[in-house]
PDB file of C-alpha atoms in Angstrom:
ATOM      1  CA  UNK A 110      -0.175  -0.144  -0.065  1.00 55.00           C
ATOM      2  CA  UNK A 111       2.763   2.442   1.039  1.00 65.00           C
ATOM      3  CA  UNK A 112       4.285   1.642  -2.418  1.00 72.00           C
ATOM      4  CA  UNK A 113       0.991   3.199  -4.517  1.00 68.00           C
ATOM      5  CA  UNK A 114       1.257   6.337  -2.159  1.00 71.00           C
ATOM      6  CA  UNK A 115       4.366   6.842  -2.698  1.00 77.00           C
ATOM      7  CA  UNK A 116       4.082   6.231  -6.310  1.00 76.00           C
ATOM      8  CA  UNK A 117       0.739   8.838  -6.397  1.00 73.00           C
ATOM      9  CA  UNK A 118       3.049  11.316  -4.436  1.00 75.00           C
ATOM     10  CA  UNK A 119       5.875  11.066  -6.793  1.00 80.00           C
ATOM     11  CA  UNK A 120       3.678  11.513  -9.772  1.00 78.00           C
ATOM     12  CA  UNK A 121       1.877  14.704  -8.103  1.00 77.00           C
ATOM     13  CA  UNK A 122       5.099  16.507  -7.389  1.00 82.00           C
ATOM     14  CA  UNK A 123       6.484  15.544 -10.820  1.00 81.00           C
ATOM     15  CA  UNK A 124       3.449  17.182 -12.618  1.00 79.00           C
ATOM     16  CA  UNK A 125       3.290  19.792 -10.422  1.00 80.00           C
ATOM     17  CA  UNK A 126       7.141  20.995 -10.931  1.00 85.00           C
ATOM     18  CA  UNK A 127       6.294  20.934 -14.469  1.00 85.00           C
ATOM     19  CA  UNK A 128       2.433  22.279 -14.437  1.00 85.00           C
ATOM     20  CA  UNK A 129       2.322  24.844 -17.414  1.00 90.00           C
ATOM     21  CA  UNK A 130       4.361  21.814 -19.679  1.00 91.00           C
ATOM     22  CA  UNK A 131       1.588  19.421 -18.474  1.00 90.00           C
ATOM     23  CA  UNK A 132      -1.235  21.751 -19.029  1.00 90.00           C
ATOM     24  CA  UNK A 133      -0.336  22.659 -22.451  1.00 93.00           C
ATOM     25  CA  UNK A 134      -0.058  18.861 -23.186  1.00 93.00           C
ATOM     26  CA  UNK A 135      -3.509  18.152 -21.534  1.00 92.00           C
ATOM     27  CA  UNK A 136      -5.008  20.778 -23.985  1.00 92.00           C
ATOM     28  CA  UNK A 137      -3.390  19.539 -27.067  1.00 94.00           C
ATOM     29  CA  UNK A 138      -4.694  15.946 -26.230  1.00 94.00           C
ATOM     30  CA  UNK A 139      -8.085  16.858 -25.587  1.00 94.00           C
ATOM     31  CA  UNK A 140      -8.147  19.220 -29.141  1.00 94.00           C
ATOM     32  CA  UNK A 141      -6.735  16.290 -30.827  1.00 95.00           C
ATOM     33  CA  UNK A 142      -9.179  13.682 -29.684  1.00 93.00           C
ATOM     34  CA  UNK A 143     -12.093  16.063 -30.341  1.00 93.00           C
ATOM     35  CA  UNK A 144     -11.066  17.037 -33.862  1.00 93.00           C
ATOM     36  CA  UNK A 145     -10.654  13.206 -34.659  1.00 93.00           C
ATOM     37  CA  UNK A 146     -14.105  12.617 -33.447  1.00 92.00           C
ATOM     38  CA  UNK A 147     -15.444  15.642 -35.465  1.00 92.00           C
ATOM     39  CA  UNK A 148     -13.392  13.824 -38.397  1.00 91.00           C
ATOM     40  CA  UNK A 149     -14.714  10.342 -37.842  1.00 90.00           C
ATOM     41  CA  UNK A 150     -18.367  11.213 -37.288  1.00 89.00           C
ATOM     42  CA  UNK A 151     -18.862  14.076 -39.853  1.00 89.00           C
ATOM     43  CA  UNK A 152     -15.870  15.132 -42.064  1.00 86.00           C
ATOM     44  CA  UNK A 153     -17.650  16.919 -44.772  1.00 87.00           C
ATOM     45  CA  UNK A 154     -15.669  19.741 -44.502  1.00 87.00           C
ATOM     46  CA  UNK A 155     -12.253  18.630 -46.671  1.00 86.00           C
ATOM     47  CA  UNK A 156      -9.902  21.304 -45.250  1.00 87.00           C
ATOM     48  CA  UNK A 157     -10.409  21.051 -41.718  1.00 86.00           C
ATOM     49  CA  UNK A 158     -10.337  17.101 -41.993  1.00 85.00           C
ATOM     50  CA  UNK A 159      -7.141  17.212 -43.155  1.00 90.00           C
ATOM     51  CA  UNK A 160      -4.655  15.510 -41.261  1.00 90.00           C
ATOM     52  CA  UNK A 161      -2.085  18.559 -41.276  1.00 91.00           C
ATOM     53  CA  UNK A 162      -4.849  21.088 -40.199  1.00 91.00           C
ATOM     54  CA  UNK A 163      -5.461  19.292 -37.357  1.00 92.00           C
ATOM     55  CA  UNK A 164      -2.182  18.885 -36.334  1.00 93.00           C
ATOM     56  CA  UNK A 165      -2.043  22.977 -36.801  1.00 95.00           C
ATOM     57  CA  UNK A 166      -5.230  23.413 -34.441  1.00 94.00           C
ATOM     58  CA  UNK A 167      -3.692  20.822 -32.049  1.00 94.00           C
ATOM     59  CA  UNK A 168      -0.668  23.490 -31.542  1.00 94.00           C
ATOM     60  CA  UNK A 169      -2.245  26.254 -31.415  1.00 94.00           C
ATOM     61  CA  UNK A 170      -5.061  24.404 -28.915  1.00 93.00           C
ATOM     62  CA  UNK A 171      -2.080  23.474 -26.460  1.00 93.00           C
ATOM     63  CA  UNK A 172      -1.673  27.384 -25.296  1.00 93.00           C
ATOM     64  CA  UNK A 173      -5.330  27.607 -24.416  1.00 92.00           C
ATOM     65  CA  UNK A 174      -7.232  26.405 -21.336  1.00 91.00           C
ATOM     66  CA  UNK A 175      -9.836  24.015 -21.628  1.00 90.00           C
ATOM     67  CA  UNK A 176     -12.402  26.690 -22.526  1.00 90.00           C
ATOM     68  CA  UNK A 177     -10.537  27.869 -25.203  1.00 92.00           C
ATOM     69  CA  UNK A 178      -9.737  24.396 -26.724  1.00 93.00           C
ATOM     70  CA  UNK A 179     -13.851  24.043 -26.408  1.00 92.00           C
ATOM     71  CA  UNK A 180     -14.460  26.977 -28.446  1.00 93.00           C
ATOM     72  CA  UNK A 181     -12.077  26.074 -31.068  1.00 94.00           C
ATOM     73  CA  UNK A 182     -13.605  22.345 -31.237  1.00 94.00           C
ATOM     74  CA  UNK A 183     -16.693  24.550 -31.368  1.00 93.00           C
ATOM     75  CA  UNK A 184     -15.788  26.307 -34.471  1.00 94.00           C
ATOM     76  CA  UNK A 185     -14.286  23.514 -36.200  1.00 93.00           C
ATOM     77  CA  UNK A 186     -17.653  21.237 -35.438  1.00 93.00           C
ATOM     78  CA  UNK A 187     -19.940  24.593 -36.797  1.00 93.00           C
ATOM     79  CA  UNK A 188     -17.511  24.820 -40.166  1.00 92.00           C
ATOM     80  CA  UNK A 189     -17.862  21.040 -40.843  1.00 92.00           C
ATOM     81  CA  UNK A 190     -21.791  21.076 -40.133  1.00 92.00           C
ATOM     82  CA  UNK A 191     -22.102  24.047 -42.273  1.00 91.00           C
ATOM     83  CA  UNK A 192     -20.579  21.799 -45.338  1.00 89.00           C
ATOM     84  CA  UNK A 193     -23.583  19.283 -44.306  1.00 87.00           C
ATOM     85  CA  UNK A 194     -26.301  22.142 -43.835  1.00 85.00           C
ATOM     86  CA  UNK A 195     -26.600  25.747 -43.041  1.00 89.00           C
ATOM     87  CA  UNK A 196     -29.907  24.554 -40.883  1.00 90.00           C
ATOM     88  CA  UNK A 197     -27.917  22.020 -39.334  1.00 91.00           C
ATOM     89  CA  UNK A 198     -25.114  24.381 -38.276  1.00 92.00           C
ATOM     90  CA  UNK A 199     -27.640  27.267 -37.311  1.00 94.00           C
ATOM     91  CA  UNK A 200     -29.294  24.838 -35.062  1.00 93.00           C
ATOM     92  CA  UNK A 201     -25.893  23.539 -33.469  1.00 93.00           C
ATOM     93  CA  UNK A 202     -25.055  27.257 -32.931  1.00 94.00           C
ATOM     94  CA  UNK A 203     -28.480  28.092 -31.259  1.00 94.00           C
ATOM     95  CA  UNK A 204     -28.126  25.007 -28.808  1.00 93.00           C
ATOM     96  CA  UNK A 205     -24.631  25.960 -27.830  1.00 92.00           C
ATOM     97  CA  UNK A 206     -25.635  29.623 -27.176  1.00 93.00           C
ATOM     98  CA  UNK A 207     -28.669  28.622 -25.316  1.00 94.00           C
ATOM     99  CA  UNK A 208     -26.364  26.394 -23.287  1.00 92.00           C
ATOM    100  CA  UNK A 209     -23.721  29.436 -22.628  1.00 92.00           C
ATOM    101  CA  UNK A 210     -26.581  31.650 -21.273  1.00 93.00           C
ATOM    102  CA  UNK A 211     -28.109  28.881 -18.891  1.00 93.00           C
ATOM    103  CA  UNK A 212     -24.864  28.356 -17.652  1.00 91.00           C
ATOM    104  CA  UNK A 213     -24.106  31.782 -17.439  1.00 91.00           C
ATOM    105  CA  UNK A 214     -27.416  32.654 -15.464  1.00 92.00           C
ATOM    106  CA  UNK A 215     -26.725  29.606 -12.854  1.00 90.00           C
ATOM    107  CA  UNK A 216     -23.323  30.685 -12.806  1.00 89.00           C
ATOM    108  CA  UNK A 217     -21.698  27.398 -13.888  1.00 89.00           C
ATOM    109  CA  UNK A 218     -17.794  27.282 -14.822  1.00 87.00           C
ATOM    110  CA  UNK A 219     -17.495  24.086 -16.694  1.00 88.00           C
ATOM    111  CA  UNK A 220     -19.314  25.344 -20.082  1.00 87.00           C
ATOM    112  CA  UNK A 221     -16.833  23.131 -21.580  1.00 90.00           C
ATOM    113  CA  UNK A 222     -19.113  20.333 -20.738  1.00 91.00           C
ATOM    114  CA  UNK A 223     -21.364  21.402 -23.869  1.00 89.00           C
ATOM    115  CA  UNK A 224     -18.365  20.292 -26.145  1.00 90.00           C
ATOM    116  CA  UNK A 225     -16.998  17.679 -24.182  1.00 92.00           C
ATOM    117  CA  UNK A 226     -20.190  15.693 -23.668  1.00 93.00           C
ATOM    118  CA  UNK A 227     -20.789  15.306 -27.392  1.00 92.00           C
ATOM    119  CA  UNK A 228     -16.953  14.320 -27.777  1.00 92.00           C
ATOM    120  CA  UNK A 229     -16.966  11.509 -25.215  1.00 92.00           C
ATOM    121  CA  UNK A 230     -20.935  10.638 -26.521  1.00 92.00           C
ATOM    122  CA  UNK A 231     -18.744   9.667 -29.710  1.00 89.00           C
ATOM    123  CA  UNK A 232     -16.499   7.566 -27.604  1.00 88.00           C
ATOM    124  CA  UNK A 233     -19.208   5.775 -26.209  1.00 86.00           C
ATOM    125  CA  UNK A 234     -18.810   7.137 -22.523  1.00 88.00           C
ATOM    126  CA  UNK A 235     -20.550  10.306 -22.120  1.00 91.00           C
ATOM    127  CA  UNK A 236     -21.373   9.534 -18.636  1.00 93.00           C
ATOM    128  CA  UNK A 237     -17.546  10.096 -17.588  1.00 93.00           C
ATOM    129  CA  UNK A 238     -18.318  13.808 -17.583  1.00 93.00           C
ATOM    130  CA  UNK A 239     -21.305  13.217 -15.309  1.00 93.00           C
ATOM    131  CA  UNK A 240     -19.056  11.242 -12.785  1.00 93.00           C
ATOM    132  CA  UNK A 241     -16.199  13.697 -13.146  1.00 92.00           C
ATOM    133  CA  UNK A 242     -18.580  16.811 -13.014  1.00 93.00           C
ATOM    134  CA  UNK A 243     -20.180  15.608  -9.660  1.00 91.00           C
ATOM    135  CA  UNK A 244     -17.178  14.470  -8.075  1.00 90.00           C
ATOM    136  CA  UNK A 245     -15.102  17.739  -8.455  1.00 89.00           C
ATOM    137  CA  UNK A 246     -17.970  20.434  -8.857  1.00 88.00           C
ATOM    138  CA  UNK A 247     -20.836  21.888  -7.419  1.00 90.00           C
ATOM    139  CA  UNK A 248     -24.809  21.652  -8.173  1.00 92.00           C
ATOM    140  CA  UNK A 249     -24.600  24.940 -10.495  1.00 91.00           C
ATOM    141  CA  UNK A 250     -23.055  22.445 -13.127  1.00 92.00           C
ATOM    142  CA  UNK A 251     -25.481  20.521 -13.649  1.00 93.00           C
ATOM    143  CA  UNK A 252     -27.198  22.661 -16.013  1.00 93.00           C
ATOM    144  CA  UNK A 253     -23.803  22.752 -18.209  1.00 93.00           C
ATOM    145  CA  UNK A 254     -24.109  18.535 -17.905  1.00 94.00           C
ATOM    146  CA  UNK A 255     -27.910  19.148 -19.502  1.00 94.00           C
ATOM    147  CA  UNK A 256     -27.269  21.354 -21.899  1.00 94.00           C
ATOM    148  CA  UNK A 257     -24.029  19.151 -23.259  1.00 94.00           C
ATOM    149  CA  UNK A 258     -26.218  16.189 -23.144  1.00 95.00           C
ATOM    150  CA  UNK A 259     -28.868  18.035 -25.747  1.00 94.00           C
ATOM    151  CA  UNK A 260     -26.438  19.264 -27.838  1.00 94.00           C
ATOM    152  CA  UNK A 261     -24.654  15.383 -27.900  1.00 94.00           C
ATOM    153  CA  UNK A 262     -28.001  13.898 -28.388  1.00 95.00           C
ATOM    154  CA  UNK A 263     -28.952  16.521 -31.612  1.00 94.00           C
ATOM    155  CA  UNK A 264     -25.356  15.966 -32.921  1.00 94.00           C
ATOM    156  CA  UNK A 265     -26.106  12.126 -32.964  1.00 93.00           C
ATOM    157  CA  UNK A 266     -29.378  12.254 -34.658  1.00 93.00           C
ATOM    158  CA  UNK A 267     -27.945  14.791 -37.411  1.00 92.00           C
ATOM    159  CA  UNK A 268     -24.576  11.769 -37.491  1.00 92.00           C
ATOM    160  CA  UNK A 269     -27.197   8.624 -38.482  1.00 90.00           C
ATOM    161  CA  UNK A 270     -29.645  10.736 -40.536  1.00 89.00           C
ATOM    162  CA  UNK A 271     -26.636  12.823 -42.769  1.00 87.00           C
ATOM    163  CA  UNK A 272     -27.468  10.725 -46.030  1.00 86.00           C
ATOM    164  CA  UNK A 273     -30.828  12.113 -45.766  1.00 85.00           C
ATOM    165  CA  UNK A 274     -29.789  15.462 -45.130  1.00 85.00           C
ATOM    166  CA  UNK A 275     -27.594  15.196 -48.105  1.00 84.00           C
ATOM    167  CA  UNK A 276     -30.315  13.740 -50.716  1.00 81.00           C
ATOM    168  CA  UNK A 277     -31.785  16.399 -52.621  1.00 76.00           C
ATOM    169  CA  UNK A 278     -34.600  14.309 -53.516  1.00 77.00           C
ATOM    170  CA  UNK A 279     -35.371  13.544 -49.927  1.00 76.00           C
ATOM    171  CA  UNK A 280     -37.745  16.059 -47.940  1.00 77.00           C
ATOM    172  CA  UNK A 281     -36.382  15.172 -44.547  1.00 79.00           C
ATOM    173  CA  UNK A 282     -35.677  18.945 -42.780  1.00 83.00           C
ATOM    174  CA  UNK A 283     -33.637  19.631 -39.752  1.00 87.00           C
ATOM    175  CA  UNK A 284     -36.653  20.466 -37.558  1.00 86.00           C
ATOM    176  CA  UNK A 285     -38.373  17.677 -38.556  1.00 87.00           C
ATOM    177  CA  UNK A 286     -35.628  15.672 -37.236  1.00 87.00           C
ATOM    178  CA  UNK A 287     -35.428  17.519 -34.029  1.00 88.00           C
ATOM    179  CA  UNK A 288     -39.440  17.139 -33.762  1.00 88.00           C
ATOM    180  CA  UNK A 289     -39.358  13.377 -34.514  1.00 88.00           C
ATOM    181  CA  UNK A 290     -36.297  11.973 -33.458  1.00 88.00           C
ATOM    182  CA  UNK A 291     -35.369  14.509 -30.264  1.00 90.00           C
ATOM    183  CA  UNK A 292     -38.346  15.796 -28.736  1.00 90.00           C
ATOM    184  CA  UNK A 293     -40.592  13.000 -29.328  1.00 90.00           C
ATOM    185  CA  UNK A 294     -37.805  10.199 -28.773  1.00 90.00           C
ATOM    186  CA  UNK A 295     -38.295   8.225 -25.667  1.00 92.00           C
ATOM    187  CA  UNK A 296     -34.480   7.118 -25.849  1.00 93.00           C
ATOM    188  CA  UNK A 297     -33.421  11.222 -25.435  1.00 94.00           C
ATOM    189  CA  UNK A 298     -35.020  11.304 -22.265  1.00 95.00           C
ATOM    190  CA  UNK A 299     -33.959   8.014 -20.875  1.00 96.00           C
ATOM    191  CA  UNK A 300     -30.737   9.404 -21.868  1.00 95.00           C
ATOM    192  CA  UNK A 301     -31.028  13.184 -20.023  1.00 95.00           C
ATOM    193  CA  UNK A 302     -32.600  11.199 -17.221  1.00 96.00           C
ATOM    194  CA  UNK A 303     -29.483   8.835 -16.877  1.00 95.00           C
ATOM    195  CA  UNK A 304     -27.351  11.845 -16.610  1.00 95.00           C
ATOM    196  CA  UNK A 305     -29.024  13.646 -14.388  1.00 95.00           C
ATOM    197  CA  UNK A 306     -29.379  10.821 -12.149  1.00 96.00           C
ATOM    198  CA  UNK A 307     -25.826   9.933 -12.222  1.00 95.00           C
ATOM    199  CA  UNK A 308     -24.876  13.483 -11.538  1.00 95.00           C
ATOM    200  CA  UNK A 309     -26.972  14.171  -8.668  1.00 95.00           C
ATOM    201  CA  UNK A 310     -26.179  10.744  -6.958  1.00 95.00           C
ATOM    202  CA  UNK A 311     -22.617  11.173  -7.447  1.00 94.00           C
ATOM    203  CA  UNK A 312     -22.634  14.801  -5.897  1.00 94.00           C
ATOM    204  CA  UNK A 313     -24.905  14.046  -2.978  1.00 93.00           C
ATOM    205  CA  UNK A 314     -22.996  10.933  -2.068  1.00 92.00           C
ATOM    206  CA  UNK A 315     -19.423  11.983  -2.425  1.00 88.00           C
ATOM    207  CA  UNK A 316     -20.376  14.822   0.328  1.00 85.00           C
ATOM    208  CA  UNK A 317     -22.102  12.307   2.375  1.00 81.00           C
ATOM    209  CA  UNK A 318     -20.368  11.587   5.884  1.00 76.00           C
ATOM    210  CA  UNK A 319     -19.490   8.142   4.989  1.00 79.00           C
ATOM    211  CA  UNK A 320     -16.513   5.990   4.603  1.00 77.00           C
ATOM    212  CA  UNK A 321     -14.906   6.134   1.252  1.00 81.00           C
ATOM    213  CA  UNK A 322     -17.411   8.026   0.074  1.00 83.00           C
ATOM    214  CA  UNK A 323     -16.180   8.877  -3.484  1.00 84.00           C
ATOM    215  CA  UNK A 324     -15.711   5.067  -4.161  1.00 88.00           C
ATOM    216  CA  UNK A 325     -19.193   4.838  -2.819  1.00 91.00           C
ATOM    217  CA  UNK A 326     -20.576   7.728  -5.417  1.00 92.00           C
ATOM    218  CA  UNK A 327     -18.737   5.878  -8.037  1.00 92.00           C
ATOM    219  CA  UNK A 328     -20.605   2.925  -7.499  1.00 93.00           C
ATOM    220  CA  UNK A 329     -24.092   4.202  -6.983  1.00 94.00           C
ATOM    221  CA  UNK A 330     -23.710   6.641  -9.810  1.00 94.00           C
ATOM    222  CA  UNK A 331     -22.745   3.857 -12.306  1.00 94.00           C
ATOM    223  CA  UNK A 332     -25.520   1.349 -11.271  1.00 95.00           C
ATOM    224  CA  UNK A 333     -28.090   3.962 -11.231  1.00 95.00           C
ATOM    225  CA  UNK A 334     -26.914   5.247 -14.863  1.00 95.00           C
ATOM    226  CA  UNK A 335     -26.675   2.007 -15.848  1.00 95.00           C
ATOM    227  CA  UNK A 336     -30.390   0.542 -14.757  1.00 95.00           C
ATOM    228  CA  UNK A 337     -31.719   4.028 -16.389  1.00 96.00           C
ATOM    229  CA  UNK A 338     -30.472   3.309 -19.934  1.00 95.00           C
ATOM    230  CA  UNK A 339     -30.752  -0.719 -19.677  1.00 94.00           C
ATOM    231  CA  UNK A 340     -34.834   0.567 -19.341  1.00 94.00           C
ATOM    232  CA  UNK A 341     -34.112   2.740 -22.077  1.00 93.00           C
ATOM    233  CA  UNK A 342     -32.859   0.553 -24.301  1.00 93.00           C
ATOM    234  CA  UNK A 343     -35.103  -2.784 -23.694  1.00 93.00           C
ATOM    235  CA  UNK A 344     -38.160  -0.387 -23.738  1.00 92.00           C
ATOM    236  CA  UNK A 345     -37.453   1.053 -27.142  1.00 89.00           C
ATOM    237  CA  UNK A 346     -36.194  -2.028 -28.681  1.00 89.00           C
ATOM    238  CA  UNK A 347     -32.578  -1.196 -28.964  1.00 89.00           C
ATOM    239  CA  UNK A 348     -30.793  -4.277 -27.249  1.00 88.00           C
ATOM    240  CA  UNK A 349     -27.747  -4.273 -29.526  1.00 88.00           C
ATOM    241  CA  UNK A 350     -26.461  -0.964 -27.727  1.00 89.00           C
ATOM    242  CA  UNK A 351     -26.163  -2.963 -24.375  1.00 90.00           C
ATOM    243  CA  UNK A 352     -22.787  -4.151 -25.124  1.00 91.00           C
ATOM    244  CA  UNK A 353     -21.664  -0.859 -25.878  1.00 89.00           C
ATOM    245  CA  UNK A 354     -23.211   0.397 -22.495  1.00 91.00           C
ATOM    246  CA  UNK A 355     -21.137  -1.733 -20.633  1.00 92.00           C
ATOM    247  CA  UNK A 356     -17.748  -1.100 -22.177  1.00 91.00           C
ATOM    248  CA  UNK A 357     -18.759   2.594 -21.714  1.00 89.00           C
ATOM    249  CA  UNK A 358     -19.487   1.824 -17.788  1.00 92.00           C
ATOM    250  CA  UNK A 359     -16.493   0.418 -17.327  1.00 92.00           C
ATOM    251  CA  UNK A 360     -14.379   3.256 -18.824  1.00 91.00           C
ATOM    252  CA  UNK A 361     -16.504   5.359 -16.133  1.00 91.00           C
ATOM    253  CA  UNK A 362     -15.537   2.969 -13.086  1.00 92.00           C
ATOM    254  CA  UNK A 363     -12.016   3.204 -14.231  1.00 91.00           C
ATOM    255  CA  UNK A 364     -12.033   7.261 -14.342  1.00 90.00           C
ATOM    256  CA  UNK A 365     -13.365   7.370 -10.930  1.00 88.00           C
ATOM    257  CA  UNK A 366     -10.753   5.226  -9.433  1.00 87.00           C
ATOM    258  CA  UNK A 367      -8.005   7.076 -10.812  1.00 87.00           C
ATOM    259  CA  UNK A 368      -9.631  10.670  -9.795  1.00 85.00           C
ATOM    260  CA  UNK A 369     -10.203   9.121  -6.538  1.00 83.00           C
ATOM    261  CA  UNK A 370      -6.347   7.798  -6.589  1.00 79.00           C
ATOM    262  CA  UNK A 371      -4.889  10.891  -7.679  1.00 78.00           C
ATOM    263  CA  UNK A 372      -7.376  13.753  -5.583  1.00 79.00           C
ATOM    264  CA  UNK A 373      -8.920  12.427  -2.625  1.00 71.00           C
ATOM    265  CA  UNK A 374      -6.121  11.059  -0.193  1.00 63.00           C
ATOM    266  CA  UNK A 375      -8.245   9.888   2.888  1.00 58.00           C
ATOM    267  CA  UNK A 376      -6.884   7.452   5.530  1.00 53.00           C
ATOM    268  CA  UNK A 377     -10.471   5.825   6.652  1.00 55.00           C
ATOM    269  CA  UNK A 378      -8.624   3.470   8.871  1.00 54.00           C
ATOM    270  CA  UNK A 379      -7.715   6.056  11.580  1.00 57.00           C
ATOM    271  CA  UNK A 380     -11.085   7.921  11.684  1.00 62.00           C
ATOM    272  CA  UNK A 381     -11.139   9.883  15.087  1.00 66.00           C
ATOM    273  CA  UNK A 382     -14.248  11.336  16.834  1.00 71.00           C
ATOM    274  CA  UNK A 383     -13.835  14.673  18.226  1.00 72.00           C
ATOM    275  CA  UNK A 384     -16.074  16.511  20.541  1.00 76.00           C
ATOM    276  CA  UNK A 385     -15.872  19.932  22.124  1.00 73.00           C
ATOM    277  CA  UNK A 386     -18.112  22.607  23.272  1.00 77.00           C
ATOM    278  CA  UNK A 387     -18.785  26.370  23.603  1.00 77.00           C
ATOM    279  CA  UNK A 388     -21.082  28.816  25.340  1.00 72.00           C
ATOM    280  CA  UNK A 389     -23.873  28.052  22.716  1.00 74.00           C
ATOM    281  CA  UNK A 390     -22.957  24.682  21.236  1.00 78.00           C
ATOM    282  CA  UNK A 391     -21.920  21.095  21.624  1.00 77.00           C
ATOM    283  CA  UNK A 392     -19.677  19.901  18.651  1.00 73.00           C
ATOM    284  CA  UNK A 393     -19.504  16.394  17.297  1.00 70.00           C
ATOM    285  CA  UNK A 394     -16.917  16.223  14.846  1.00 67.00           C
ATOM    286  CA  UNK A 395     -15.819  12.968  12.530  1.00 65.00           C
ATOM    287  CA  UNK A 396     -12.026  13.708  11.763  1.00 63.00           C
ATOM    288  CA  UNK A 397     -10.561  11.766   8.677  1.00 62.00           C
ATOM    289  CA  UNK A 398      -6.498  12.090   8.331  1.00 62.00           C
ATOM    290  CA  UNK A 399      -5.066  12.543   5.017  1.00 63.00           C
ATOM    291  CA  UNK A 400      -2.644   9.966   4.040  1.00 60.00           C
ATOM    292  CA  UNK A 401       1.031  11.007   4.505  1.00 59.00           C
ATOM    293  CA  UNK A 402       4.263   9.104   4.613  1.00 56.00           C
ATOM    294  CA  UNK A 403       7.101  10.533   6.244  1.00 53.00           C
ATOM    295  CA  UNK A 404      10.088  10.460   3.980  1.00 54.00           C
ATOM    296  CA  UNK A 405      13.096   8.324   5.504  1.00 53.00           C
ATOM    297  CA  UNK A 406      15.886  10.710   6.163  1.00 54.00           C
ATOM    298  CA  UNK A 407      19.087   9.139   4.660  1.00 58.00           C
ATOM    299  CA  UNK A 408      22.658   9.509   6.741  1.00 62.00           C
ATOM    300  CA  UNK A 409      25.748   9.406   4.655  1.00 66.00           C
ATOM    301  CA  UNK A 410      28.729   8.745   6.322  1.00 67.00           C
ATOM    302  CA  UNK A 411      32.018   9.284   4.829  1.00 72.00           C
ATOM    303  CA  UNK A 412      34.958   7.219   5.797  1.00 68.00           C
TER     304      UNK A 412
END
């Protein structure tokens, strides 16, 4: 156990000593993955779909924070969707603008969820963002998760109907797709309910006064989301999506354990119960110490 703790502390110190470099690498990695997702799911604009253009955008994105990277990915996505159809791009832009206004009203800071949830959705694991936001943010971020979920499902609808949109002989319009396959879609509401339920369960349990609260929140959030999505797939006769759901939930659990390992360092084996009083109240406090390993002092003797 001590070896894992020392390894974690060494990794922390190494990253903190080179924080700016790792932030640039992280931004570039997110940008590159996002660009590849846009290319694989749409890729209708030949210019932005070229590898050398993606590399240039990735290098530029390395100098921006995550919010800036999300805006760059959004611009690339809108350019690509405009090639598919002007209405497609305008509706996507309207959803994002409304999402930003809603987030601003509720003082949500993680507006990048509106781009990152669709990116993770294309990788079959959108629940990673609901879990990560629930573990590390406050209740205000629920609106950014909801807005990202709506945008992700809209892009999913556009992706599966792209051939019909491009067909000039077809009478399919973006607004009819919105009405039939998003607003009237049962699966959309199951997906939205799963994301909201997962966020709320994780957020509430990680603040609860129970041992291993983060791990309990991880498991409970995944179980609740899995039950809701399984019910949705069964009721809508989409049993073929269940293997992808299982794989996505495994990824969510792994991400949850990684966050717990690197961020939360509490030693539940040494919990202390403390009680004291003042003139007005009597206090009962549960103190959970952080894990700390004393560095061994090495003495070098010169002979």
